[in-house]
Tab-separated table of C-alpha atoms in Angstrom:
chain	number	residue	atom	x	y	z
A	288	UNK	CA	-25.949	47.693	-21.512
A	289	UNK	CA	-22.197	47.541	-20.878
A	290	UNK	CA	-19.104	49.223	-22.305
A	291	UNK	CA	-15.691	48.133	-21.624
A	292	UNK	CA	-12.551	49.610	-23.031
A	293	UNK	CA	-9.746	47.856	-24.748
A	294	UNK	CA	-6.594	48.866	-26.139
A	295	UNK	CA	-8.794	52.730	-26.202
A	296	UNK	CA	-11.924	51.799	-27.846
A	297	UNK	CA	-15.190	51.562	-25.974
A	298	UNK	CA	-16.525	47.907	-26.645
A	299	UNK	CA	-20.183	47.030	-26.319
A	300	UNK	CA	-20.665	43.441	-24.735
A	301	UNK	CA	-23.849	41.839	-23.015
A	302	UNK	CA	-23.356	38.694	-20.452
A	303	UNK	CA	-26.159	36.253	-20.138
A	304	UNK	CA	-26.809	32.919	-17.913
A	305	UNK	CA	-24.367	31.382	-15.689
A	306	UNK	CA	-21.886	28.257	-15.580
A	307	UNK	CA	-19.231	27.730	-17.586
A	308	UNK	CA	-18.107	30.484	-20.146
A	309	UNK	CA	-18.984	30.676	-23.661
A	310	UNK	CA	-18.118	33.735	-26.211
A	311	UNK	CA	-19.973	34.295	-29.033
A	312	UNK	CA	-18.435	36.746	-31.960
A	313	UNK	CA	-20.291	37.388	-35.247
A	314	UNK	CA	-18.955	37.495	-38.672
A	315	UNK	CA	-18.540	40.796	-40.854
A	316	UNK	CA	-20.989	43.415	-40.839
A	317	UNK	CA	-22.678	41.965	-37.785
A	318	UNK	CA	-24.118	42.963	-34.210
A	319	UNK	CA	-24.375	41.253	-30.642
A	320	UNK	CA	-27.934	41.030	-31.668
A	321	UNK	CA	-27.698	38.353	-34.355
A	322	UNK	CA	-27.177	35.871	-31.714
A	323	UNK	CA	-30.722	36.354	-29.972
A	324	UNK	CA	-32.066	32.695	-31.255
A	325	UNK	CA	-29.075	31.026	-29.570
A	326	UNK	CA	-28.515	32.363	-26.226
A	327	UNK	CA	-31.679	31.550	-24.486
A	328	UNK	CA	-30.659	28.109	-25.254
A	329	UNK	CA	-27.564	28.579	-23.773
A	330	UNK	CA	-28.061	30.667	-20.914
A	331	UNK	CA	-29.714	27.946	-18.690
A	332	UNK	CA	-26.000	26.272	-18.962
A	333	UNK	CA	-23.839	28.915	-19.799
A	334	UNK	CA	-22.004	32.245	-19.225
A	335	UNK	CA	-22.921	33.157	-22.563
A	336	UNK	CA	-20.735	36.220	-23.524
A	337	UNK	CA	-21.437	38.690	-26.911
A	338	UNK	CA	-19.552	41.404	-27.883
A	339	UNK	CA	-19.103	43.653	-30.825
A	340	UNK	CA	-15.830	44.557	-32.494
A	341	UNK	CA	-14.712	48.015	-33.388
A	342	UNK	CA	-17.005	49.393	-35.558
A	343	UNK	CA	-19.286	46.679	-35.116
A	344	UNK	CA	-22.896	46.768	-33.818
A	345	UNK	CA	-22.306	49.243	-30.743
A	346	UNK	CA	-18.690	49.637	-29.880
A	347	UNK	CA	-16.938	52.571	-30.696
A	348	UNK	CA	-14.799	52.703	-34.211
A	349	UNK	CA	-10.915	50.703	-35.012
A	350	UNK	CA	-8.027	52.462	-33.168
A	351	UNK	CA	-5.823	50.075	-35.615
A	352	UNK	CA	-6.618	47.739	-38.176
A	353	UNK	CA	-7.205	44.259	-37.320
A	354	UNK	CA	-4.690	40.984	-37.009
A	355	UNK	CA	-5.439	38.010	-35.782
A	356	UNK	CA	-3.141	38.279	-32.833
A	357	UNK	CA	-5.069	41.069	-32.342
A	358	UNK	CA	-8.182	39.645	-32.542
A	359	UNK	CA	-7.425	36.810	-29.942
A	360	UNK	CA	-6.275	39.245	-27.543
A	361	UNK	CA	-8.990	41.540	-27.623
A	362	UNK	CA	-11.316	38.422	-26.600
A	363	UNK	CA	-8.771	37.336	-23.473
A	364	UNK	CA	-8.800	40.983	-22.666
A	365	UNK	CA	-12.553	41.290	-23.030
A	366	UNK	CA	-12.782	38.504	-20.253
A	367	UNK	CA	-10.250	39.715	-18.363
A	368	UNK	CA	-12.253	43.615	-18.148
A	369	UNK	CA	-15.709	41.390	-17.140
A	370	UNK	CA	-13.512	39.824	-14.792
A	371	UNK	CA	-14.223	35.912	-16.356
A	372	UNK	CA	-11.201	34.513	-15.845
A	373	UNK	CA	-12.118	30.673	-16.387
A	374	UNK	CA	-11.456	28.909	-19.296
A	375	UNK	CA	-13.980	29.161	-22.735
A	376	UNK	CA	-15.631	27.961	-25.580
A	377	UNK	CA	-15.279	30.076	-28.361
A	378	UNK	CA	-17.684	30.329	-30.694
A	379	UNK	CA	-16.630	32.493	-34.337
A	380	UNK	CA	-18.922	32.840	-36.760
A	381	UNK	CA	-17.770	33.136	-40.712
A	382	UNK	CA	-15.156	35.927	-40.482
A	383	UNK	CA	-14.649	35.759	-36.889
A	384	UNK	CA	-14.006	31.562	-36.690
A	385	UNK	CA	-10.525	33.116	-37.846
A	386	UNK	CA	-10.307	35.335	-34.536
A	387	UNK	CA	-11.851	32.314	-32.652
A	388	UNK	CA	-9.338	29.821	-34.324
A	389	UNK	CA	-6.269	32.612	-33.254
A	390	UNK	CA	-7.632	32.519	-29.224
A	391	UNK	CA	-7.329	28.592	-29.166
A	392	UNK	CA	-4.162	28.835	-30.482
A	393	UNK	CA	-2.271	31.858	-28.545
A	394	UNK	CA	-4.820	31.394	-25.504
A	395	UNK	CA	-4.504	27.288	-25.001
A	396	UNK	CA	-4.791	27.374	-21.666
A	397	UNK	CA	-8.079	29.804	-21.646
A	398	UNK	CA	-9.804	27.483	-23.952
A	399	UNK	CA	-12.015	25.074	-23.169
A	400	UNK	CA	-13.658	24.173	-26.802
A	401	UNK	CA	-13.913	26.055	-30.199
A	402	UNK	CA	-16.943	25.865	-32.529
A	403	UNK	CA	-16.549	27.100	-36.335
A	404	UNK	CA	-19.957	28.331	-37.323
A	405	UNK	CA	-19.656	28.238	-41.369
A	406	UNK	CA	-16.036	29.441	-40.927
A	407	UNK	CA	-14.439	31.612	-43.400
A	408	UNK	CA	-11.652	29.234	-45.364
A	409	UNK	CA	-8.859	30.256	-47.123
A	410	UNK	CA	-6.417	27.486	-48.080
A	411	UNK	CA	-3.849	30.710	-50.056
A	412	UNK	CA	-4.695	34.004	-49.026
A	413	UNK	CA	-3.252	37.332	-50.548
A	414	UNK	CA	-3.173	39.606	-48.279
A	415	UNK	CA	-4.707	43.046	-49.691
A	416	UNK	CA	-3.330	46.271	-50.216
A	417	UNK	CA	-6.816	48.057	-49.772
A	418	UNK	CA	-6.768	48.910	-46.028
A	419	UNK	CA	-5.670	52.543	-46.755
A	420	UNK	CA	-8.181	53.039	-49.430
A	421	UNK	CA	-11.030	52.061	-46.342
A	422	UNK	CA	-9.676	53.924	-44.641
A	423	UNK	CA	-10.525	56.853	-46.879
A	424	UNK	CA	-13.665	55.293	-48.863
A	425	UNK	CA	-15.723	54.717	-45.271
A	426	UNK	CA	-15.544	58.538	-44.642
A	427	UNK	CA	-16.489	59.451	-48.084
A	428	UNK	CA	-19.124	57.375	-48.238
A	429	UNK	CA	-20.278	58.582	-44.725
A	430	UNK	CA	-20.059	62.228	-45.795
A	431	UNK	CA	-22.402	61.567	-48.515
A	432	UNK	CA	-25.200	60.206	-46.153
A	433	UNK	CA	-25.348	57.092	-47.588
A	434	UNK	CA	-24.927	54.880	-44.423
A	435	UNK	CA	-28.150	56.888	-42.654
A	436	UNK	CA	-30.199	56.496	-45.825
A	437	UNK	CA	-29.257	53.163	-47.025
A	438	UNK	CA	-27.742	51.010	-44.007
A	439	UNK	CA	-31.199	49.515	-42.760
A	440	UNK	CA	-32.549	48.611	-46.100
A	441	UNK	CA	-29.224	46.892	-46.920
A	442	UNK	CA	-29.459	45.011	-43.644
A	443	UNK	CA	-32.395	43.852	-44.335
A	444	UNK	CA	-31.774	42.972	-47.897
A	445	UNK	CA	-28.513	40.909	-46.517
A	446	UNK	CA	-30.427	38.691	-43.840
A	447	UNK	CA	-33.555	37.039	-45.162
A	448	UNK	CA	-36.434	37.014	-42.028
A	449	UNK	CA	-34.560	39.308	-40.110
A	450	UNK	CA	-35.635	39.198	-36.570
A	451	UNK	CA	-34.147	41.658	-35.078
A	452	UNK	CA	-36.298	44.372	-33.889
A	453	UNK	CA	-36.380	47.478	-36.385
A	454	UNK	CA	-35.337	49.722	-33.982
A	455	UNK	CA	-32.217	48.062	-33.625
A	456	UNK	CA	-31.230	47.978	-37.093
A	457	UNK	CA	-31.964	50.984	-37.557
A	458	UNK	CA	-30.101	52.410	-34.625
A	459	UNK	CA	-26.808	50.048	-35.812
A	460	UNK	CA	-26.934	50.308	-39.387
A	461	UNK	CA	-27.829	54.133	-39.828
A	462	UNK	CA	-24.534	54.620	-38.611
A	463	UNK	CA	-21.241	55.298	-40.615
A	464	UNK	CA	-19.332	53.902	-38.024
A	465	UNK	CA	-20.366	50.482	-38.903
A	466	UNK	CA	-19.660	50.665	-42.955
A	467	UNK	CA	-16.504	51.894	-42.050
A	468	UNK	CA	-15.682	49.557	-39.818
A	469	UNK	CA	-17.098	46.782	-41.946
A	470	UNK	CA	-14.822	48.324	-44.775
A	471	UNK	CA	-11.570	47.992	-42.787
A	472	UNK	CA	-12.165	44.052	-41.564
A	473	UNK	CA	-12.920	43.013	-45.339
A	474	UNK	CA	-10.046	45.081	-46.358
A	475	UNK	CA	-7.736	43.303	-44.174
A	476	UNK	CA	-9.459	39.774	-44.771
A	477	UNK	CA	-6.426	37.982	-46.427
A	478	UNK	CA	-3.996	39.366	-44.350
A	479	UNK	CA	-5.926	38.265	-41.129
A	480	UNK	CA	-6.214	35.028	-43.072
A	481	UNK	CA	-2.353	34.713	-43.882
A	482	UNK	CA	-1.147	35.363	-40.251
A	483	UNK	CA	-3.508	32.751	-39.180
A	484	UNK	CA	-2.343	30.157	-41.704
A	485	UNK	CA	1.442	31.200	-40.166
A	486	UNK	CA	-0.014	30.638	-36.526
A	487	UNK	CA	-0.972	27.024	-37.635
A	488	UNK	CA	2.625	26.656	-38.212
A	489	UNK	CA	4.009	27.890	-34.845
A	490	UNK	CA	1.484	27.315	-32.043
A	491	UNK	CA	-0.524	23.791	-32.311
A	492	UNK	CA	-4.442	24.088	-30.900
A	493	UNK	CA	-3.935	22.554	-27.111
A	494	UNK	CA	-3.908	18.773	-27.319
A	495	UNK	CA	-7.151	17.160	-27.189
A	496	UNK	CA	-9.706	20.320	-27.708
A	497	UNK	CA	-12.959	19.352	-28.198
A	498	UNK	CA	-13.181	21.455	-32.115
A	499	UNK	CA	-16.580	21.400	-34.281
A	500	UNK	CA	-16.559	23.128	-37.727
A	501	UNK	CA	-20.657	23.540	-38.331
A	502	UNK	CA	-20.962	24.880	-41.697
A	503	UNK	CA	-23.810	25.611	-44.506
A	504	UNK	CA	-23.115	23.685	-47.821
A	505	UNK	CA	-26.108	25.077	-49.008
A	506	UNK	CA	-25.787	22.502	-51.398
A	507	UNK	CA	-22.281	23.717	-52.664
A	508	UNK	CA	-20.471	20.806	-52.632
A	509	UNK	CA	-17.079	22.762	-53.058
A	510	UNK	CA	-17.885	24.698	-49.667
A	511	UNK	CA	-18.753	21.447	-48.092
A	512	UNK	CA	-15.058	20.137	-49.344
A	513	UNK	CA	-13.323	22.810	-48.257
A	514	UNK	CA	-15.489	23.025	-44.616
A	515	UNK	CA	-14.528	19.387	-44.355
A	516	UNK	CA	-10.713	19.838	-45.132
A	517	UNK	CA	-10.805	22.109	-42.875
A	518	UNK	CA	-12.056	20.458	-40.206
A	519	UNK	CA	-9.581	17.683	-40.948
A	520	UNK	CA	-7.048	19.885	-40.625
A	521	UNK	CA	-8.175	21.230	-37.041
A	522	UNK	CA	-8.662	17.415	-36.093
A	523	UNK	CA	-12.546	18.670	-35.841
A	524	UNK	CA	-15.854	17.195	-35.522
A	525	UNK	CA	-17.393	18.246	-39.060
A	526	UNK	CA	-21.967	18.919	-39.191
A	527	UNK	CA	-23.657	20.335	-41.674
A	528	UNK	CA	-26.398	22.728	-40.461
A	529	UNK	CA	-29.330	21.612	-43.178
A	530	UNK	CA	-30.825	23.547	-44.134
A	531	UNK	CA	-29.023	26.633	-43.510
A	532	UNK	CA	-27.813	29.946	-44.870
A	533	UNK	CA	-24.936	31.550	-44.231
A	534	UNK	CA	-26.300	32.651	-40.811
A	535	UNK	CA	-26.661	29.570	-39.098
A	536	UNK	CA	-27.314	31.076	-35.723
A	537	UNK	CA	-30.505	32.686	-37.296
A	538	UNK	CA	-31.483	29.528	-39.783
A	539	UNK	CA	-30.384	26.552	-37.036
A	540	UNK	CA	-29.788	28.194	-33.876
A	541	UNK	CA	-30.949	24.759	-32.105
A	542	UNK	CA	-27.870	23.056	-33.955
A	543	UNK	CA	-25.421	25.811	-32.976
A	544	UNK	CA	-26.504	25.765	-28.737
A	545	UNK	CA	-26.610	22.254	-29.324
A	546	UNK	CA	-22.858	21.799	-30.517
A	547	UNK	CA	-21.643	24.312	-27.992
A	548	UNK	CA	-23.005	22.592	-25.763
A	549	UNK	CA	-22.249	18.893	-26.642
A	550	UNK	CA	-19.911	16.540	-23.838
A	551	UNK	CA	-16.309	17.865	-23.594
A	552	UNK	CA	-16.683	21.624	-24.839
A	553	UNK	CA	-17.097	23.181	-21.507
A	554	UNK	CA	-14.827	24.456	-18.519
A	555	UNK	CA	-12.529	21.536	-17.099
């Protein structure tokens, strides 16, 4: 188990495999864990990096509360801590294909390919106003015991065959550090959103990235639209993972190791 620390906070990451580098973030409420399926798939080929955000899975709670900018830089300066210093394929998963989408676009030249797992899309964000009101609703909640009694049942209610081990949830999910820090990302979901729309604007993905957006229609054929425009707009590859949930790297997790690792999406 590793710890490294980043702009104060303790981060929990776990480095599998060799080769070229690969990062692999999880959308909200997540843990390092929820990418078990896919990384002994990837391992034989990859540098197959996981980490946890603040407040996520093991990593100690938000110092501030999250940007995209900030986002991005917290994966170049996990690397730089592990001492990877090649370029990446960066892999962001629902909430987090925003972070991913912010690294290819302030870190060109540390990117080697981004993947889009059932990306979070948001063609006009508002940005919310609710980020103080996590801040105070997480400890309330926590005070009242709620995360310890509840957390593992609602984990397990959330992801349908859950495989991670019960030990694990239970050691993540008991804790109010993740609700609270689960709190504060949804809180600031639009305005992570906005400033990423605004990044679109001023710094262009590097010219010729190999991009995939894999999503989940789940037979919502407005999802699929919108997963499609946005691959359009990325210049992407578009697949649908079928049939999939929301969690594609639980559902499909052949069809995720196989799109990270298709021609073109690895270090030049």
């Amino acid at each position: 188990m590793t710890f490294v620390r980043i702009g104060g906070a303790a981060h929990h990451v776990v480095v599998d495999g060799s080769g070229p580098l690969c990062v692999l973030s999880a959308g909200l409420g997540l843990s390092w864990f929820d990418w078990d399926p896919v990384v002994p798939l990837l391992a034989p080929h990859r540098t197959v990096v996981r980490f946890d955000r603040p407040g996520h899975g093991l990593s100690a709670p938000a110092t501030a509360p999250p940007t995209a900018a900030g986002e991005a830089d917290r994966i170049a300066a996990l690397l730089d801590a592990l001492g990877l210093t090649g370029p990446a394929t960066v892999v962001g998963h629902s909430i987090a294909g925003f972070h991913a989408e912010a690294f290819a676009r302030l870190h060109p030249a540390r990117t080697a390919g981004l993947v889009l797992v059932d990306s979070s899309v948001e063609e006009r964000p508002r940005p919310s106003r609710t980020a103080a009101l996590a801040h105070l609703l997480g400890p309330a909640l926590a005070a009242t015991g709620l995360p310890a009694a509840l957390g593992p049942a609602v984990r397990r209610a959330a992801v349908r065959h859950d495989p991670a081990p019960t030990a694990l949830v239970r050691r993540v999910y008991r804790s109010s550090r993740v609700l609270r820090g689960t709190l504060l990302e949804n809180a600031r979901y639009g305005a992570v959103a906005a400033e990423l729309l605004a990044l679109r604007t001023t710094h262009p993905l590097p010219p010729g990235l190999p991009a995939t957006v894999l999503a989940a229609p789940g037979g919502s054929a407005r999802w699929e639209r919108r997963q499609r425009a946005l691959a359009r707009r990325l210049g992407a590859h578009y697949e649908a993972a079928v049939p999939s949930g929301h969690l594609v790297m639980l559902d499909r997790p052949e069809t995720v190791a196989r799109t990270v690792l298709r021609p073109g999406q690895e270090e030049a």
